[in-house]
Each structure stands twice: as C-alpha cells, then as structure tokens.
Amino acid sequence: MRKRIAIVSVLLAITPVSSPLARAQQPTASGNWSAVQALAPGDDLVVKLKDGRSVEGKVNSVTDTELSVTRNNKSETFGRDRVFQVYERKRKSEKGKYAAIGAGIGAGTGLGIGLAKNSPAIDDGEIYPVVGTILGAGIGAVGGFLFGQAKRKRVLIYQAN
C-alpha cells in the first residue's frame, strides 16, 4: 500500500512538468512581415529558420528584406526568404522561483513519505525522514526548474507562408 502511495506521489509530481499542455504553442500569425518590422531594437526574439536551425537574440534592425539579430555580441543577418517563424519573448523564465517552490513541495512530500516509512524498531529507521526530505527536495527542485524554464512566454508574430 505504501509503495502505491509513493509511486502515485511521484507520478503526480512529474505530470505538470511533462504535460504537453504546459508547452503547447498554437501558431496564430501569418506571413505579415510588418509585425516583425514593428519590433523595437533590443526586443528579445527567437528566429526559426527554414533549414531547421533556431537563433535566439535581440533585434538589431529590420528592413523589408532582412532581419538582423545580435547574440553573444555578434550580429547575424537573415534574409526574409530564410526565416520560417519569428517569436517574441514577452518575459524571462522564472527558473529560480519555481525551483524553490518545487524544492519546498518535494521536501514536504519526501518528509511525509519518510515519516510513513519510519520504524523506530529497525536500527536505521530514523534515516527515512531525512533521506526522504533530501531526495524530495532535489527531485522537486529539478521539476520546478524545468517547469520554470517552460514558463517563458513566446508569442508567434510571423510565420512564412
């Protein structure tokens, strides 16, 4: 019975992180290059090229035929005919915040499971709450980190026809 509870707890903790709904992005933009031209220099972008490569950076300049992006202090220019999609990043990811929340939830869950498994009659029975708390905090922190990384909001502003 306790094994089932532990397995269900782990599965419930992992589900929000791996849910396809948490990562779903529906393309809504069409081939309207004027939306890209309306971007201000310094805006964060993700440019997906037709060859499958993805480039993240800041807008340097946009013309009728080219998009110039700065990343790692280097400027790259892409012709409009090479660009497949352009996403604008609306906010930064909150990895630290969600990692801390996940660590707290994981530590509490691990402590609860460890206390349920604790048996003072066994020599090392007191170790279960400690190990459960440590493992739970670690697993929760990783899950929260991944969830926070996925929380970065990207808005599709251009998609080639």
XYZ file of N, CA and C in Angstrom:
483
model
N 0.822 -1.191 0.000
C 0.000 0.000 0.000
C 0.865 1.254 0.000
N 1.902 1.268 0.836
C 2.772 2.436 0.903
C 3.548 2.632 -0.391
N 3.900 1.525 -1.043
C 4.595 1.624 -2.322
C 3.709 2.302 -3.354
N 2.431 1.948 -3.368
C 1.497 2.550 -4.316
C 1.363 4.042 -4.077
N 1.298 4.435 -2.820
C 1.183 5.856 -2.490
C 2.433 6.591 -2.957
N 3.594 6.012 -2.741
C 4.844 6.643 -3.172
C 4.891 6.765 -4.695
N 4.490 5.723 -5.395
C 4.507 5.756 -6.867
C 3.529 6.798 -7.386
N 2.340 6.831 -6.822
C 1.339 7.823 -7.247
C 1.826 9.236 -6.952
N 2.480 9.445 -5.809
C 3.013 10.768 -5.456
C 4.064 11.223 -6.461
N 4.956 10.325 -6.835
C 5.992 10.665 -7.816
C 5.367 10.981 -9.170
N 4.417 10.174 -9.591
C 3.762 10.423 -10.879
C 3.013 11.745 -10.888
N 2.341 12.074 -9.793
C 1.632 13.349 -9.715
C 2.593 14.529 -9.698
N 3.775 14.349 -9.120
C 4.764 15.420 -9.100
C 5.366 15.650 -10.476
N 5.512 14.597 -11.264
C 6.131 14.700 -12.584
C 5.135 15.177 -13.644
N 3.872 14.878 -13.506
C 2.869 15.166 -14.534
C 2.830 16.621 -14.981
N 2.786 17.634 -14.084
C 2.720 19.007 -14.578
C 3.941 19.424 -15.382
N 5.103 18.840 -15.077
C 6.323 19.210 -15.778
C 6.327 18.663 -17.196
N 5.833 17.442 -17.377
C 5.917 16.802 -18.679
C 4.638 16.924 -19.495
N 3.678 17.648 -19.002
C 2.402 17.774 -19.690
C 2.560 18.512 -21.018
N 2.045 17.954 -22.109
C 2.137 18.656 -23.383
C 1.344 19.951 -23.380
N 0.329 20.053 -22.548
C -0.451 21.285 -22.487
C 0.357 22.431 -21.896
N 1.326 22.115 -21.042
C 2.154 23.151 -20.446
C 3.096 23.766 -21.470
N 3.403 23.039 -22.517
C 4.351 23.531 -23.527
C 3.698 23.885 -24.846
N 2.409 23.716 -24.950
C 1.721 23.908 -26.237
C 1.770 25.364 -26.670
N 2.057 25.568 -27.920
C 2.036 26.887 -28.537
C 1.308 26.749 -29.869
N 0.253 27.463 -30.029
C -0.502 27.403 -31.276
C -0.078 28.554 -32.182
N 0.406 28.272 -33.394
C 0.764 29.341 -34.307
C -0.468 30.144 -34.695
N -0.383 31.471 -34.525
C -1.519 32.321 -34.851
C -1.165 33.393 -35.875
N 0.105 33.606 -36.129
C 0.499 34.658 -37.049
C 0.594 34.111 -38.464
N 0.456 35.011 -39.417
C 0.594 34.619 -40.814
C 1.827 35.293 -41.394
N 1.925 35.320 -42.688
C 3.086 35.875 -43.362
C 3.088 37.395 -43.417
N 2.851 38.065 -42.309
C 2.809 39.516 -42.257
C 4.125 40.044 -41.697
N 5.047 40.413 -42.570
C 6.384 40.860 -42.184
C 6.338 42.203 -41.453
N 5.264 42.968 -41.597
C 5.174 44.272 -40.935
C 5.175 44.127 -39.411
N 4.698 42.982 -38.894
C 4.755 42.749 -37.449
C 6.204 42.635 -36.978
N 7.056 42.069 -37.807
C 8.483 41.970 -37.475
C 9.125 43.348 -37.573
N 8.725 44.125 -38.584
C 9.276 45.468 -38.749
C 8.876 46.401 -37.612
N 7.779 46.101 -36.947
C 7.307 46.951 -35.854
C 8.092 46.727 -34.558
N 8.947 45.707 -34.511
C 9.733 45.436 -33.308
C 10.762 46.538 -33.073
N 10.973 46.844 -31.811
C 11.969 47.852 -31.448
C 13.333 47.188 -31.278
N 14.411 47.904 -31.570
C 15.741 47.347 -31.329
C 15.904 46.983 -29.855
N 16.456 45.804 -29.608
C 16.652 45.335 -28.248
C 15.602 44.341 -27.772
N 14.509 44.180 -28.527
C 13.487 43.199 -28.144
C 14.050 41.789 -28.284
N 13.675 40.912 -27.356
C 14.124 39.515 -27.396
C 13.325 38.739 -28.430
N 14.051 37.945 -29.248
C 13.422 37.158 -30.308
C 13.945 35.732 -30.316
N 13.133 34.864 -30.892
C 13.573 33.528 -31.272
C 13.216 33.403 -32.745
N 14.216 33.197 -33.579
C 14.016 33.101 -35.024
C 14.247 31.655 -35.434
N 13.226 31.050 -36.031
C 13.366 29.692 -36.557
C 13.541 29.812 -38.065
N 14.623 29.205 -38.536
C 14.952 29.295 -39.954
C 14.370 28.103 -40.702
N 14.278 28.231 -42.014
C 13.715 27.160 -42.837
C 14.597 25.923 -42.875
N 15.892 26.071 -42.553
C 16.773 24.903 -42.509
C 16.682 24.148 -41.185
N 15.798 24.597 -40.262
C 15.569 23.903 -39.004
C 16.336 24.475 -37.828
N 17.247 25.395 -38.083
C 18.043 25.999 -37.019
C 17.228 27.051 -36.277
N 17.501 27.235 -34.998
C 16.825 28.226 -34.175
C 17.863 29.191 -33.618
N 17.574 30.488 -33.667
C 18.504 31.504 -33.196
C 17.773 32.399 -32.200
N 18.375 32.576 -31.019
C 17.815 33.466 -30.005
C 18.705 34.682 -29.901
N 18.091 35.855 -29.767
C 18.872 37.071 -29.634
C 17.998 38.290 -29.527
N 18.626 39.444 -29.705
C 17.927 40.727 -29.636
C 17.895 41.372 -31.016
N 16.795 42.074 -31.278
C 16.631 42.742 -32.568
C 17.686 43.826 -32.699
N 18.370 43.813 -33.823
C 19.319 44.865 -34.137
C 18.656 45.834 -35.109
N 18.139 45.301 -36.218
C 17.404 46.115 -37.185
C 16.568 45.205 -38.081
N 15.524 45.785 -38.667
C 14.653 45.043 -39.573
C 14.385 45.917 -40.789
N 14.561 45.331 -41.991
C 14.215 46.023 -43.233
C 13.150 45.206 -43.954
N 12.827 45.618 -45.169
C 11.831 44.877 -45.955
C 12.306 43.478 -46.314
N 13.609 43.284 -46.392
C 14.132 42.000 -46.869
C 15.011 41.266 -45.867
N 15.398 41.903 -44.753
C 16.342 41.288 -43.824
C 15.979 41.547 -42.370
N 16.417 40.618 -41.541
C 16.286 40.738 -40.090
C 17.677 40.565 -39.500
N 18.120 41.540 -38.715
C 19.433 41.480 -38.088
C 19.242 41.268 -36.586
N 19.902 40.225 -36.067
C 19.779 39.844 -34.665
C 21.161 39.833 -34.030
N 21.255 40.332 -32.799
C 22.510 40.316 -32.056
C 22.433 39.244 -30.983
N 23.427 38.359 -30.984
C 23.537 37.352 -29.921
C 25.007 37.113 -29.650
N 25.337 36.985 -28.370
C 26.725 36.813 -27.936
C 27.628 37.910 -28.497
N 27.126 39.138 -28.509
C 27.854 40.315 -29.005
C 28.255 40.203 -30.471
N 27.569 39.353 -31.229
C 27.807 39.227 -32.661
C 26.490 39.443 -33.388
N 26.567 40.103 -34.502
C 25.368 40.380 -35.283
C 25.223 39.354 -36.405
N 24.005 38.811 -36.548
C 23.701 37.892 -37.635
C 22.539 38.467 -38.427
N 22.635 38.375 -39.730
C 21.585 38.885 -40.597
C 20.980 37.731 -41.379
N 19.643 37.699 -41.388
C 18.911 36.647 -42.089
C 18.009 37.285 -43.121
N 18.061 36.742 -44.327
C 17.150 37.192 -45.365
C 15.739 36.725 -45.050
N 14.774 37.508 -45.465
C 13.376 37.174 -45.202
C 13.007 35.812 -45.787
N 13.636 35.445 -46.886
C 13.339 34.159 -47.525
C 13.882 32.963 -46.739
N 14.817 33.186 -45.787
C 15.355 32.111 -44.945
C 14.576 31.926 -43.646
N 13.793 32.943 -43.258
C 13.093 32.932 -41.971
C 11.780 32.170 -42.097
N 11.558 31.192 -41.184
C 10.311 30.436 -41.164
C 9.342 31.009 -40.131
N 9.819 31.209 -38.900
C 8.983 31.765 -37.847
C 9.794 32.745 -37.006
N 9.082 33.749 -36.462
C 9.689 34.697 -35.536
C 8.806 34.758 -34.292
N 9.403 34.469 -33.140
C 8.713 34.544 -31.852
C 9.289 35.707 -31.063
N 8.428 36.460 -30.408
C 8.883 37.490 -29.482
C 8.758 36.938 -28.070
N 9.823 37.078 -27.287
C 9.779 36.620 -25.893
C 9.241 37.758 -25.043
N 8.115 37.486 -24.385
C 7.440 38.525 -23.613
C 7.976 38.670 -22.197
N 8.466 37.613 -21.609
C 9.022 37.708 -20.259
C 10.116 36.666 -20.091
N 10.924 36.872 -19.107
C 12.012 35.941 -18.839
C 11.481 34.735 -18.075
N 12.196 33.636 -18.186
C 11.793 32.443 -17.447
C 12.032 32.663 -15.962
N 11.296 31.948 -15.155
C 11.385 32.095 -13.702
C 11.872 30.787 -13.083
N 13.038 30.346 -13.528
C 13.570 29.053 -13.107
C 13.850 28.996 -11.619
N 14.464 30.022 -11.065
C 14.815 30.023 -9.642
C 13.591 29.996 -8.742
N 12.606 30.789 -9.093
C 11.377 30.853 -8.303
C 10.688 29.489 -8.250
N 10.513 28.872 -9.404
C 9.827 27.586 -9.456
C 10.688 26.453 -8.910
N 12.007 26.577 -8.994
C 12.878 25.561 -8.387
C 12.738 25.596 -6.865
N 12.657 26.793 -6.297
C 12.476 26.916 -4.846
C 11.113 26.366 -4.410
N 10.079 26.687 -5.172
C 8.748 26.167 -4.856
C 8.742 24.647 -4.964
N 9.330 24.119 -6.030
C 9.399 22.661 -6.215
C 10.199 21.983 -5.115
N 11.289 22.628 -4.685
C 12.099 22.049 -3.605
C 11.295 21.986 -2.313
N 10.533 23.020 -2.028
C 9.702 23.023 -0.825
C 8.632 21.950 -0.865
N 7.959 21.846 -1.996
C 6.911 20.820 -2.142
C 7.530 19.425 -2.073
N 8.654 19.243 -2.754
C 9.320 17.945 -2.752
C 9.829 17.559 -1.369
N 10.372 18.540 -0.633
C 10.868 18.255 0.719
C 9.717 17.835 1.629
N 8.599 18.535 1.524
C 7.429 18.174 2.339
C 6.904 16.793 1.996
N 6.836 16.506 0.706
C 6.367 15.188 0.268
C 7.335 14.097 0.702
N 8.629 14.341 0.525
C 9.640 13.366 0.931
C 9.628 13.129 2.438
N 9.421 14.196 3.205
C 9.341 14.051 4.659
C 8.126 13.218 5.048
N 7.003 13.491 4.399
C 5.786 12.723 4.684
C 5.958 11.241 4.377
N 6.539 10.947 3.229
C 6.772 9.541 2.859
C 7.787 8.907 3.813
N 8.834 9.674 4.176
C 9.836 9.155 5.109
C 9.253 8.884 6.481
N 8.371 9.748 6.964
C 7.733 9.524 8.261
C 6.805 8.317 8.221
N 6.145 8.112 7.080
C 5.273 6.942 6.944
C 6.094 5.654 6.943
N 7.286 5.712 6.396
C 8.158 4.534 6.316
C 8.952 4.323 7.607
N 9.064 5.369 8.444
C 9.860 5.322 9.665
C 9.362 4.223 10.602
N 10.314 3.469 11.089
C 10.007 2.396 12.024
C 11.110 2.373 13.077
N 10.863 2.932 14.282
C 11.922 3.011 15.292
C 12.466 1.655 15.731
N 11.706 0.599 15.517
C 12.196 -0.715 15.934
C 13.377 -1.191 15.091
N 13.494 -0.663 13.877
C 14.603 -1.027 12.991
C 15.781 -0.105 13.311
N 17.002 -0.640 13.210
C 18.184 0.132 13.571
C 18.282 1.471 12.842
N 18.104 1.458 11.537
C 18.277 2.692 10.765
C 16.936 3.302 10.348
N 15.914 3.074 11.097
C 14.576 3.569 10.755
C 14.478 5.078 10.765
N 15.307 5.761 11.569
C 15.235 7.230 11.635
C 15.805 7.910 10.392
N 16.464 7.167 9.548
C 17.084 7.753 8.356
C 16.064 8.066 7.262
N 14.936 7.378 7.259
C 13.944 7.553 6.190
C 13.411 8.988 6.082
N 13.043 9.647 7.161
C 12.574 11.033 7.008
C 13.655 11.972 6.472
N 14.894 11.761 6.911
C 15.995 12.621 6.467
C 16.263 12.410 4.976
N 16.408 11.165 4.582
C 16.684 10.853 3.174
C 15.490 11.248 2.302
N 14.291 10.993 2.786
C 13.098 11.377 2.028
C 13.031 12.865 1.789
N 13.380 13.656 2.813
C 13.377 15.114 2.676
C 14.425 15.572 1.673
N 15.622 15.012 1.765
C 16.706 15.412 0.854
C 16.379 15.026 -0.585
N 15.966 13.774 -0.785
C 15.624 13.331 -2.145
C 14.425 14.095 -2.692
N 13.424 14.296 -1.864
C 12.240 15.035 -2.301
C 12.572 16.458 -2.701
N 13.425 17.117 -1.912
C 13.818 18.492 -2.234
C 14.591 18.533 -3.552
N 15.477 17.582 -3.757
C 16.248 17.548 -5.006
C 15.376 17.298 -6.221
N 14.515 16.310 -6.122
C 13.624 15.998 -7.244
C 12.655 17.151 -7.494
N 12.135 17.737 -6.426
C 11.223 18.871 -6.570
C 11.905 20.083 -7.186
N 13.158 20.326 -6.806
C 13.903 21.461 -7.367
C 14.133 21.277 -8.864
N 14.491 20.068 -9.263
C 14.696 19.806 -10.697
C 13.384 19.971 -11.457
N 12.308 19.417 -10.915
C 10.998 19.557 -11.563
C 10.568 21.006 -11.654
N 10.761 21.766 -10.575
C 10.412 23.189 -10.588
C 11.265 23.978 -11.560
N 12.544 23.651 -11.640
C 13.445 24.311 -12.586
C 12.972 24.104 -14.021
N 12.643 22.857 -14.358
C 12.177 22.559 -15.718
C 10.845 23.233 -16.004
N 9.961 23.246 -15.026
C 8.673 23.909 -15.192
C 8.866 25.410 -15.376
N 9.739 26.018 -14.572
C 10.007 27.450 -14.687
C 10.643 27.815 -16.012
N 11.444 26.926 -16.546
C 12.069 27.166 -17.839
C 11.023 27.163 -18.950
N 10.005 26.338 -18.796
C 8.944 26.254 -19.794
C 7.952 27.401 -19.677
N 8.001 28.177 -18.594
C 7.054 29.255 -18.378
C 7.387 30.502 -19.189
N 8.500 30.499 -19.880
C 8.863 31.649 -20.705
C 7.814 31.787 -21.798
N 7.248 32.955 -21.915
C 6.158 33.159 -22.865
C 6.720 33.628 -24.205
N 6.401 32.879 -25.230
C 6.796 33.236 -26.596
C 5.544 33.487 -27.398
N 5.539 34.573 -28.130
C 4.392 34.915 -28.957
C 4.828 34.888 -30.422
N 4.152 34.080 -31.199
C 4.458 33.985 -32.627
C 3.953 35.250 -33.314
N 4.880 35.969 -33.948
C 4.467 37.201 -34.629
C 4.591 37.091 -36.146
N 5.336 36.099 -36.623
C 5.486 35.916 -38.073
C 5.676 34.462 -38.386
N 5.000 34.008 -39.425
C 5.222 32.662 -39.960
C 5.157 32.763 -41.483
N 6.181 32.221 -42.121
C 6.240 32.270 -43.587
C 5.094 31.437 -44.176
N 4.610 31.887 -45.289
C 3.525 31.162 -45.968
C 4.026 29.939 -46.692
